Amino acid sequence: MSHDRIDSILQEERQFAPPPAFTRLARIRSASELAALRDRAAADHTGFWADLARGELSWHSPFQTALDDSAAPRYQWFTEGTLNVSYNCLDRQLANRGDKTAIIFEGESGDTRRITYAELHREVCRFANALKAQGVVKGDRVVIYMPMIPEAVIAMQACARIGAIHSVVFGGFSAESLKDRIEDAGAKLLITADGGHRGGKIIELKAAADKALSHGCASIEKVIVYKRSGHTINMQAGRDVWWSDAVAAQAAQCEPLWVESEHPLFLLYTSGSTGKPKGIQHSSAGYLLGATVTMKWVFDIRDDDVFWCTADVGWITGHSYVAYGPLACGATLVIYEGSPAVPDTGRFWKLCQDHHVTIFYTAPTAIRALMKHGDAIPGRYDLSKLRLLGTVGEPINPEAWMWYHRIIGHERCPIVDTWWQTETGAHMIAPVPGAVPTKPGSCTLPLPGIAADVVDEQGNSITKPDKGGYLVIKKPWPFMLRTIWGDHDRYIKTYWGKFGGKYYLAGDSARRDQDDYFWIMGRIDDVLNVSGHRLGTMEVESALVAHPRVAEAAVVGRPDDIKGEAIFAYVVLKGERPAGGVDTALTEELRAWVTEQIGAIAKPDDIRYADNLPKTRSGKIMRRLLRSIAAGEAITQDTSTLENEAILLQLQGKQ
Ligand code: WTA
């Protein structure tokens, strides 16, 4: 589609009303039904959530207090109640859905498995018993470093079943990152695999785990290894146990451990504006409620749906919309192990066709990458079962939105652009597809019970349309993070410091249009969004300066058509700057170094060498200037404070 056409859509403020064929069968079918929910939430915020918690979750013992805010901002929801998340996801389905397919799995090489609810329940029980046999008890931390296979979900559910706190580390993270996360959490047990398949290669998970453990991780007692790739790996006697051996003698029944509502279900590390990732801590009951109600409100999940969220379980999206939400709703979900480009870029659409996917949820970066390959490829597949499409992770540009709408959704499927974060646990601002007209590029309106607002520096609501400000949430919600593991002060400072403990600060800027629709504008902190993944500039800088030849580094984002943002690093070397600013071998070495320190997602796209970094008189790096240069824009900043203006030419790659 031409840019002119996109521009005209935007100028017309074009809206897409919910398609009648969709609305007819939707759970929430009209603006007035949705308004009734909103009114109820507005009239009695905690009562609204308490009713949902009673209705949606199965409790072992009922809660007495909906919200305890006596120690705010450490909010506690549904206190005195006990339940088990795995019971809610699995046992509850056995009566009516035991033979229903819970998971349709496809490996990168095309191997498939179907797992029913009864089978999944059995496997989770056996693995939960195996964890107990290895000495794991309630509250212990278990790190999961797995490929995207059903066993990753089984491991998570098994932890939930016995009250162990899981911390999933994305399989693309390096040994170094894995080690940092294991140590911060003080994990007792690590669950990994020999290797996973991605992009036609084997991802050496066990080798990376061995490396992490050889450098530290003293808290780890045992490593359970699932055999996936089948290649030769090292198994350390006394420490490493094959998954198949661990479960061999275990019973297929495991009584769920009833835990308090606030019992931590998991930690998930995410990037912030310092070099050290934060262990975001989520609760059991409140978190599960969020995953459940948003599956219903936003994904309109039904019993006959086949739901596919392409996210890896290493990210929050893979927690809420792979491992927990769909199962809590008794849905059939798809898990795909590999790359969207193997054997070609039609793979996602082929998967949708072959498995009759009805709801498809992915990231704008994937849509843009697949869009680049043209309309003919999706045209080869039967996408007629699709009824709803979703996006998450970054703003979606209207061009990609329109392509998704026309070429994938055949103008028949509503698109839900869902704004949320690791910290928020589940969707916060997103259309309810049978009730809210959509606009390309806007995540539309806050969900019922979510008090989102855009405020100015003083915390006052911005009512003027299209004026940007801070995105905040003004009331606690059940699926909010509870703290940062081991660093409650950082939790308070990061999320509640700006507005005196009153509002949750999301870290994004946003504006609202004349219809009160939200438009997310970008991060307000030093966090990049690379292919929908959060990455702190400080993390990449710390990795670079850990290299023996690097004295100083500054990392900024540069706009990128596919990834959203690319990583641009300015590097000052110890000793001489390379002649003409070019040293291809060193650049490759530094890229490989960062990959080893953090993971491939953090690999700088560009590295530019300079004698100095531009700093203000007070010694702060002029990041705005560096961002302009990286974007190839004209320099409008005042550079008179630069000690040596010649470095501008170096930074621009002109000298
Ligand atoms: C960004 C992912 C615009 C945002 C669930 C947020 C989005 C960060 C959207 C959280 C969206 C997420 N539109 N921006 N629909 N969804 N973001 O923690 O900057 O990996 O703060 O959670 O992604 O990323 P996280």
XYZ file of C-alpha atoms and ligand atoms in Angstrom:
680
model
C 0.000 0.000 0.000
C 1.344 3.435 -0.869
C 2.311 5.965 1.742
C -0.175 8.438 0.314
C -2.945 5.990 0.940
C -1.776 5.403 4.511
C -1.562 9.129 5.080
C -5.080 9.592 3.846
C -6.340 6.885 6.171
C -4.698 8.699 9.035
C -6.005 12.056 7.965
C -9.489 10.690 7.775
C -8.926 9.271 11.265
C -10.268 6.140 9.770
C -11.950 3.760 12.142
C -12.703 0.118 11.639
C -15.966 -0.864 13.235
C -16.209 -4.370 14.681
C -17.136 -6.637 11.737
C -20.760 -7.834 12.146
C -19.841 -11.475 11.527
C -17.433 -11.262 14.430
C -19.692 -9.323 16.718
C -22.595 -11.702 16.305
C -20.792 -14.411 18.263
C -18.604 -12.267 20.484
C -18.649 -12.431 24.273
C -19.047 -8.666 24.531
C -21.095 -7.555 21.548
C -21.781 -3.897 21.923
C -20.470 -0.634 23.235
C -23.273 -0.582 25.790
C -22.348 -3.988 27.217
C -18.800 -2.783 27.593
C -19.952 0.499 29.078
C -21.890 -1.415 31.711
C -18.696 -3.189 32.756
C -16.790 0.088 32.860
C -19.511 1.730 34.925
C -19.475 -1.106 37.390
C -15.679 -0.794 37.710
C -15.878 2.969 38.078
C -18.542 2.721 40.797
C -16.701 0.139 42.887
C -13.167 -0.584 41.718
C -12.244 -3.278 44.217
C -15.739 -4.789 44.256
C -15.581 -5.125 40.483
C -12.318 -7.070 40.657
C -13.473 -9.091 43.660
C -16.569 -10.276 41.789
C -14.439 -11.310 38.838
C -11.999 -13.121 41.114
C -14.878 -15.066 42.675
C -16.423 -15.877 39.331
C -13.366 -16.657 37.237
C -11.059 -18.509 39.618
C -11.509 -21.721 41.579
C -10.608 -21.112 45.203
C -9.589 -23.639 47.802
C -10.593 -21.199 50.496
C -12.293 -17.899 49.743
C -10.613 -14.536 50.212
C -11.913 -12.076 52.773
C -10.301 -8.823 51.672
C -10.374 -7.749 48.040
C -7.581 -5.214 48.333
C -5.247 -4.533 51.222
C -3.509 -1.244 50.553
C -2.186 -0.715 54.052
C 1.401 -1.158 52.893
C 0.981 0.603 49.519
C 2.537 0.561 47.031
C 2.934 -3.064 48.036
C -0.676 -3.820 47.207
C -2.153 -7.156 48.209
C -5.188 -8.595 46.489
C -7.636 -11.255 47.634
C -5.911 -11.889 50.953
C -6.739 -14.891 53.153
C -7.797 -16.775 50.030
C -5.907 -19.864 48.891
C -5.800 -21.512 45.500
C -3.460 -23.205 43.074
C -2.726 -21.832 39.611
C -2.016 -25.223 38.041
C -5.269 -26.569 39.491
C -7.069 -23.654 37.864
C -5.415 -24.335 34.523
C -5.618 -28.126 34.431
C -7.667 -29.957 37.052
C -10.672 -27.730 36.445
C -10.702 -28.744 32.785
C -10.657 -32.495 33.430
C -14.399 -32.919 33.951
C -15.478 -31.444 30.608
C -12.351 -31.130 28.552
C -10.129 -34.074 29.500
C -9.960 -35.290 25.903
C -9.796 -31.852 24.392
C -6.467 -30.861 22.831
C -4.665 -28.456 25.116
C -1.477 -28.058 23.089
C -0.758 -28.506 19.403
C 2.993 -28.474 19.053
C 5.048 -28.182 15.904
C 8.842 -28.304 15.855
C 10.897 -26.383 13.378
C 11.520 -29.495 11.306
C 7.777 -30.196 11.131
C 7.403 -32.816 13.875
C 4.044 -32.413 15.596
C 2.438 -33.507 18.847
C -1.020 -33.046 20.258
C -1.471 -33.127 24.003
C -4.894 -33.383 25.606
C -5.819 -31.757 28.896
C -5.763 -35.166 30.596
C -2.286 -35.870 29.232
C -1.007 -32.436 30.134
C -2.367 -32.836 33.640
C -0.576 -36.162 33.947
C 2.741 -34.825 32.641
C 2.591 -31.781 34.905
C 1.846 -34.005 37.907
C 4.703 -36.358 37.106
C 7.133 -33.522 36.663
C 5.883 -31.791 39.818
C 6.563 -35.022 41.703
C 10.012 -35.146 40.110
C 10.734 -31.619 41.333
C 9.675 -32.613 44.832
C 11.923 -35.668 44.633
C 14.827 -33.345 43.823
C 14.132 -31.436 47.011
C 12.209 -28.465 45.617
C 9.776 -27.011 48.148
C 7.371 -24.084 48.310
C 9.076 -20.755 47.712
C 12.223 -22.230 46.132
C 13.269 -20.543 42.919
C 13.564 -22.682 39.811
C 15.139 -21.296 36.651
C 13.779 -22.566 33.338
C 16.030 -22.184 30.273
C 14.255 -24.114 27.578
C 13.426 -24.167 23.893
C 9.846 -23.373 22.860
C 8.475 -26.881 23.423
C 5.553 -28.140 25.543
C 7.966 -29.164 28.307
C 8.676 -25.482 28.965
C 4.994 -25.041 29.836
C 4.950 -28.329 31.746
C 7.906 -27.133 33.824
C 6.202 -23.815 34.600
C 2.917 -25.477 35.509
C 4.724 -28.042 37.661
C 6.423 -25.254 39.631
C 3.055 -23.590 40.134
C 1.616 -26.886 41.307
C 4.056 -27.206 44.204
C 4.420 -23.515 45.029
C 7.938 -23.170 43.616
C 8.663 -19.779 42.030
C 9.811 -20.057 38.441
C 12.046 -17.664 36.621
C 12.109 -18.361 32.907
C 15.190 -17.130 31.089
C 14.744 -16.685 27.340
C 16.749 -19.332 25.458
C 18.368 -16.617 23.343
C 20.114 -15.144 26.370
C 23.773 -15.969 26.852
C 25.450 -17.963 29.629
C 26.417 -14.679 31.286
C 22.814 -13.424 31.387
C 21.610 -16.789 32.622
C 24.172 -16.731 35.420
C 23.167 -13.214 36.526
C 19.511 -14.219 36.697
C 20.202 -17.475 38.542
C 22.321 -15.644 41.083
C 19.925 -12.773 41.618
C 17.085 -15.209 42.272
C 19.232 -17.612 44.330
C 17.730 -20.484 42.345
C 18.039 -24.012 43.633
C 17.312 -25.925 40.462
C 17.770 -25.323 36.751
C 15.618 -26.924 34.083
C 17.064 -26.903 30.589
C 17.366 -29.004 27.438
C 20.290 -30.361 25.480
C 19.392 -27.950 22.711
C 16.570 -26.365 20.759
C 16.065 -25.832 17.032
C 15.949 -22.391 15.517
C 16.853 -21.120 12.094
C 18.048 -24.564 11.053
C 20.622 -24.599 13.842
C 20.838 -26.162 17.264
C 20.725 -23.654 20.111
C 23.217 -25.028 22.616
C 21.245 -24.546 25.798
C 23.002 -27.133 27.944
C 26.454 -25.904 26.898
C 25.432 -22.359 27.879
C 24.015 -23.645 31.171
C 27.271 -25.485 31.902
C 29.203 -22.315 31.246
C 26.936 -20.284 33.525
C 27.269 -22.828 36.321
C 31.041 -23.090 35.961
C 31.340 -19.349 36.711
C 29.239 -19.251 39.829
C 25.588 -20.025 40.567
C 26.512 -21.677 43.861
C 22.840 -21.965 44.837
C 22.079 -24.494 42.058
C 21.909 -28.031 43.384
C 20.470 -29.938 40.441
C 19.979 -29.526 36.717
C 17.174 -31.351 34.944
C 17.850 -31.785 31.226
C 15.169 -32.516 28.656
C 16.369 -34.346 25.554
C 15.207 -32.374 22.528
C 18.006 -32.035 19.972
C 19.631 -35.359 20.798
C 23.174 -34.154 20.162
C 26.009 -35.054 22.513
C 26.255 -32.941 25.623
C 28.103 -33.064 28.884
C 26.185 -34.457 31.887
C 27.796 -33.824 35.245
C 27.386 -36.785 37.561
C 25.584 -35.964 40.781
C 24.276 -32.651 39.447
C 22.635 -33.287 36.097
C 19.603 -35.515 35.697
C 17.791 -36.374 32.481
C 14.148 -35.299 32.525
C 13.081 -38.821 31.478
C 14.947 -40.342 34.444
C 13.601 -37.734 36.828
C 9.978 -38.542 35.966
C 10.393 -42.287 35.359
C 9.174 -43.511 38.731
C 6.798 -40.637 39.456
C 3.080 -40.974 39.990
C 0.691 -39.297 37.550
C -1.176 -37.649 40.422
C 0.157 -34.780 42.460
C -2.028 -33.014 44.966
C -1.754 -29.276 44.236
C -0.286 -27.202 47.016
C -2.802 -24.548 48.055
C -1.012 -21.235 48.326
C -2.045 -17.776 49.448
C -3.266 -15.396 46.744
C -0.145 -13.302 47.082
C 2.278 -16.222 46.916
C 4.780 -15.377 44.142
C 3.999 -17.377 41.032
C 7.073 -16.261 39.147
C 9.889 -13.825 38.631
C 10.643 -12.541 35.181
C 13.684 -10.403 34.556
C 13.289 -7.364 32.372
C 15.459 -4.433 31.396
C 15.329 -1.087 33.057
C 17.418 2.021 32.860
C 20.335 0.628 34.862
C 22.733 -2.107 33.801
C 21.049 -4.686 36.003
C 17.810 -6.357 34.887
C 14.954 -6.344 37.409
C 13.274 -9.489 38.667
C 9.612 -8.567 38.265
C 7.625 -10.509 40.865
C 4.050 -11.558 40.155
C 1.404 -13.000 42.451
C -0.692 -16.148 42.023
C -4.372 -15.156 42.181
C -4.255 -11.606 40.854
C -1.949 -12.565 38.013
C -4.079 -15.492 36.934
C -7.184 -13.331 37.045
C -5.552 -10.874 34.632
C -4.482 -13.589 32.212
C -7.975 -15.106 32.356
C -10.173 -12.051 31.959
C -8.093 -10.597 29.145
C -8.278 -13.926 27.269
C -12.025 -13.408 27.420
C -12.351 -9.660 26.944
C -9.607 -9.034 24.393
C -9.172 -12.411 22.712
C -12.841 -13.320 23.036
C -11.698 -16.901 23.603
C -14.248 -19.652 22.929
C -14.173 -23.389 23.308
C -13.821 -24.004 19.576
C -10.900 -21.621 19.092
C -7.354 -22.552 18.209
C -5.271 -19.845 19.818
C -1.727 -19.090 18.746
C 0.464 -16.548 20.481
C 3.887 -16.655 18.825
C 5.804 -15.309 21.842
C 8.482 -17.382 23.528
C 7.814 -18.391 27.130
C 10.935 -16.385 27.983
C 8.880 -13.186 27.751
C 5.818 -12.045 29.673
C 3.636 -12.560 26.605
C 4.610 -16.220 26.612
C 3.696 -16.426 30.290
C 0.271 -14.826 30.164
C -0.829 -15.987 26.706
C 0.942 -19.339 26.319
C 1.622 -20.926 29.695
C -1.316 -19.648 31.753
C -4.170 -17.660 30.167
C -5.231 -20.088 27.416
C -5.094 -23.102 29.757
C -7.040 -21.321 32.471
C -9.759 -20.861 29.834
C -9.609 -24.474 28.638
C -8.481 -23.368 25.181
C -6.478 -25.190 22.532
C -3.181 -23.440 21.951
C -0.430 -23.757 19.372
C 3.251 -23.839 20.260
C 5.844 -23.531 17.511
C 9.479 -24.112 18.274
C 11.346 -22.391 15.499
C 11.916 -19.440 13.241
C 9.192 -17.796 11.115
C 11.548 -18.012 8.137
C 12.136 -21.780 8.050
C 11.846 -23.217 5.465
C 10.556 -19.898 4.106
C 8.667 -16.831 5.265
C 5.323 -18.539 4.737
C 5.823 -20.690 7.834
C 3.510 -18.748 10.162
C 0.728 -18.764 7.579
C 1.247 -22.455 6.882
C 0.988 -23.155 10.607
C -2.229 -21.109 10.763
C -3.622 -23.109 7.852
C -2.511 -26.560 8.993
C -3.686 -26.170 12.575
C -6.848 -24.182 11.812
C -5.738 -21.249 13.907
C -8.609 -18.891 14.694
C -6.821 -16.300 16.876
C -3.302 -15.205 16.022
C -1.187 -12.914 18.201
C 2.270 -11.663 17.276
C 4.607 -8.661 17.337
C 4.691 -5.771 14.850
C 8.312 -6.571 14.090
C 7.296 -10.016 12.810
C 4.479 -8.510 10.753
C 6.847 -5.978 9.186
C 9.459 -8.621 8.444
C 6.896 -10.902 6.799
C 5.228 -8.028 4.972
C 8.554 -7.271 3.300
C 8.306 -10.559 1.442
C 5.115 -9.528 -0.283
C 1.471 -10.523 -0.470
C 1.949 -13.610 -2.613
C 3.379 -15.739 0.196
C 0.430 -15.491 2.601
C -1.793 -15.771 -0.472
C -0.688 -19.379 -0.854
C -2.330 -20.448 2.370
C -5.880 -20.893 3.528
C -6.306 -18.344 6.293
C -10.085 -18.526 6.332
C -10.281 -19.914 9.882
C -8.737 -16.768 11.349
C -11.281 -14.583 13.123
C -9.145 -12.314 15.309
C -5.630 -10.892 15.060
C -3.515 -9.295 17.740
C -0.272 -7.389 18.175
C 1.939 -6.571 21.117
C 5.328 -5.277 22.132
C 5.719 -1.976 20.334
C 3.677 0.552 18.436
C 2.461 -0.847 15.136
C 2.870 1.483 12.196
C -0.338 2.033 10.207
C 1.192 0.495 7.082
C 1.866 -2.800 8.851
C -1.560 -2.622 10.511
C -3.274 -2.258 7.144
C -1.293 -5.137 5.653
C -2.194 -7.355 8.598
C -5.822 -6.316 8.259
C -6.075 -6.883 4.508
C -3.617 -9.604 3.614
C -3.806 -11.774 6.725
C -7.234 -10.907 8.108
C -8.937 -10.470 4.710
C -10.689 -7.438 6.237
C -12.765 -9.864 8.255
C -10.803 -10.016 11.511
C -10.666 -7.273 14.107
C -7.125 -6.357 15.143
C -6.430 -6.015 18.845
C -3.372 -3.817 19.453
C -2.616 -4.592 23.082
C -0.565 -2.270 25.269
C 0.873 -3.786 28.411
C 4.180 -4.639 30.075
C 6.024 -7.321 31.993
C 5.063 -5.334 35.068
C 1.357 -5.088 34.299
C 0.962 -8.865 33.913
C -1.761 -8.734 31.270
C -3.378 -6.417 28.718
C -4.173 -2.948 30.036
C -5.111 -0.791 27.060
C -6.631 -2.753 24.210
C -9.817 -2.962 22.203
C -12.605 -5.282 23.227
C -13.056 -6.485 19.651
C -16.826 -6.836 19.499
C -17.399 -3.421 21.012
C -14.587 -0.986 20.237
C -13.864 0.383 16.749
C -10.144 0.251 15.996
C -7.787 2.807 14.471
C -4.509 1.703 12.905
C -1.689 2.528 15.319
C -3.786 3.058 18.440
C -4.206 0.549 21.263
C -7.600 2.250 21.779
C -9.087 2.369 25.300
C -8.191 1.061 28.760
C -9.913 -2.166 29.754
C -12.636 -2.034 32.413
C -11.088 -1.603 35.850
C -7.840 -0.159 34.458
C -7.397 3.476 35.443
C -4.962 4.542 32.716
C -4.311 8.233 32.145
C -1.880 10.606 30.489
C -0.494 13.231 32.849
C 1.919 16.145 32.785
C 5.043 16.714 34.851
C 2.906 17.652 37.887
C 0.681 14.622 37.554
C -2.336 16.502 36.203
C -4.443 14.788 33.563
C -3.829 16.085 30.087
C -7.210 16.689 28.557
C -6.090 18.489 25.437
C -6.273 16.053 22.527
C -2.999 14.865 21.058
C -0.785 16.435 23.695
C 1.767 13.914 24.911
C 2.577 13.095 28.520
C 3.381 10.336 30.961
C 1.341 7.171 30.778
C 0.263 6.275 34.318
C -2.147 3.904 36.035
C -3.998 5.630 38.817
C -5.453 2.717 40.735
C -3.929 -0.634 41.677
C -5.082 -3.626 39.633
C -4.946 -7.311 40.598
C -2.326 -8.394 38.041
C 0.184 -5.653 38.758
C 3.726 -6.576 39.743
C 4.211 -6.860 43.492
C 7.837 -5.868 43.812
C 11.275 -6.254 42.293
C 12.820 -9.402 43.681
C 15.312 -8.502 46.388
C 15.047 -4.772 45.767
C 11.821 -3.294 47.051
C 13.370 0.191 47.139
C 14.039 0.029 43.446
C 10.412 -1.010 42.914
C 9.190 2.046 44.804
C 11.627 4.394 43.137
C 11.134 3.146 39.593
C 7.373 2.865 39.468
C 6.043 5.090 42.223
C 8.722 7.740 42.771
C 7.728 10.212 40.108
C 4.258 11.063 41.409
C 4.762 10.692 45.131
C 3.505 7.109 45.403
C 0.141 7.969 43.875
C 0.419 6.675 40.337
C 2.137 3.741 38.698
C 4.583 5.137 36.149
C 4.661 2.918 33.073
C 7.810 4.398 31.566
C 6.067 5.155 28.275
C 4.857 8.428 26.879
C 1.443 8.557 25.271
C -1.188 10.909 23.935
C -4.948 10.695 23.655
C -6.942 11.820 20.644
C -10.336 13.504 20.566
C -12.054 10.146 21.081
C -9.880 9.439 24.124
C -8.003 6.746 22.209
C -4.480 6.123 23.477
C -1.477 6.354 21.168
C 1.764 5.081 22.663
C 4.673 7.324 21.694
C 7.712 5.537 23.117
C 9.790 5.006 26.231
C 10.724 7.886 28.486
C 13.748 6.099 29.918
C 16.924 4.612 28.487
C 15.188 1.470 27.380
C 15.277 0.372 23.760
C 12.601 -1.660 22.062
C 14.395 -3.912 19.615
C 12.054 -6.242 17.739
C 9.546 -5.887 20.547
C 12.106 -6.790 23.201
C 13.118 -4.451 25.957
C 16.785 -3.785 26.307
C 18.519 -1.251 28.534
C 21.109 0.948 26.828
C 23.162 0.629 30.035
C 23.189 -3.146 29.746
C 24.725 -2.978 26.292
C 27.135 -0.268 27.418
C 28.259 -2.352 30.397
C 28.821 -5.315 28.107
C 30.912 -3.206 25.724
C 33.100 -1.637 28.398
C 33.789 -5.083 29.823
C 35.795 -5.738 26.640
C 39.513 -5.196 27.284
C 39.907 -2.733 24.418
C 36.923 -0.525 25.203
C 37.297 2.537 27.413
C 33.850 4.046 27.081
C 30.638 3.371 25.228
C 27.298 5.044 24.620
C 24.404 3.146 23.136
C 21.298 4.641 21.551
C 18.412 3.436 19.421
C 18.179 4.209 15.742
C 14.842 3.889 13.906
C 14.683 0.659 11.910
C 11.996 -0.377 9.444
C 11.747 -3.952 10.657
C 13.018 -4.045 14.227
C 11.448 -0.780 15.330
C 14.747 0.214 16.865
C 18.265 -0.886 15.975
C 21.205 -0.682 18.371
C 23.771 1.986 17.618
C 26.951 2.025 19.738
C 29.552 4.764 19.965
C 32.801 3.388 21.275
C 35.941 5.006 22.635
C 38.863 2.623 22.617
C 41.751 2.399 25.030
C 44.602 3.703 22.897
C 44.297 4.840 19.328
C 41.088 5.204 17.375
C 41.294 3.033 14.250
C 42.492 4.881 11.161
C 39.519 6.525 9.434
C 37.262 5.127 12.151
C 37.154 1.715 10.496
C 38.251 -1.584 11.992
C 36.016 -4.292 10.610
C 37.652 -7.088 12.549
C 37.289 -5.295 15.861
C 33.683 -4.378 15.080
C 32.872 -8.019 14.469
C 34.716 -8.972 17.654
C 32.709 -6.458 19.697
C 29.423 -7.634 18.197
C 30.293 -11.220 19.054
C 31.386 -10.093 22.509
C 28.039 -8.450 23.272
C 26.252 -11.544 21.982
C 28.262 -13.587 24.430
C 27.687 -11.165 27.295
C 23.927 -10.736 26.836
C 22.559 -12.588 23.829
C 22.060 -12.065 20.108
C 19.178 -9.635 20.642
C 21.651 -7.142 22.126
C 24.189 -7.297 19.281
C 24.873 -3.736 18.084
C 23.841 -3.100 14.496
C 26.311 -0.240 14.131
C 29.499 0.573 15.976
C 31.219 3.884 15.457
C 34.590 4.773 16.968
C 35.401 8.204 18.322
C 38.201 9.754 20.379
C 35.628 11.004 22.860
C 31.939 10.963 23.599
C 30.044 14.243 23.434
C 29.357 15.411 26.977
C 27.767 18.406 28.586
C 29.818 20.545 30.920
C 28.513 18.554 33.832
C 29.822 15.393 32.212
C 26.549 13.905 30.992
C 26.615 12.140 27.669
C 24.554 14.080 25.125
C 22.294 11.217 24.190
C 19.854 13.288 22.198
C 22.700 14.378 19.968
C 23.867 10.789 19.584
C 20.350 9.703 18.696
C 20.061 12.395 16.025
C 23.386 11.373 14.541
C 22.436 7.699 14.574
C 19.192 8.520 12.798
C 21.144 10.501 10.202
C 19.264 13.687 11.096
C 20.608 17.194 10.895
C 22.144 18.307 14.169
C 20.016 20.916 15.868
C 21.436 20.623 19.359
C 23.832 23.154 20.779
C 27.269 21.599 20.422
C 29.241 24.570 21.622
C 30.037 22.862 24.896
C 31.907 20.104 23.130
C 35.542 20.250 23.997
C 36.536 19.080 20.603
C 34.049 19.792 17.864
C 36.072 17.617 15.510
C 34.632 14.574 17.208
C 31.288 15.486 15.672
C 32.700 14.467 12.330
C 33.970 11.237 13.838
C 30.601 10.491 15.399
C 28.953 11.141 12.065
C 31.352 8.715 10.417
C 32.784 11.463 8.253
C 36.335 11.351 9.459
C 6.037 -1.440 24.586
C 5.492 -6.681 26.479
C 3.030 0.275 21.846
C 5.941 -0.328 25.603
C 4.035 -7.073 26.700
C 5.986 -1.081 26.915
C 3.908 -1.289 23.284
C 6.956 -2.177 26.612
C 2.780 -2.114 23.082
C 6.743 -3.389 27.482
C 1.765 -1.673 22.168
C 4.112 -3.060 24.505
N 1.949 -0.473 21.587
N 4.023 -0.102 22.667
N 0.708 -2.388 21.896
N 2.944 -3.208 23.855
N 4.718 -1.917 24.157
O 7.729 -5.623 29.263
O 7.044 0.527 25.465
O 8.429 -6.737 27.104
O 6.423 -0.285 28.001
O 6.040 -6.335 27.677
O 6.720 -2.505 25.240
O 7.561 -4.452 27.076
P 7.509 -5.833 27.818
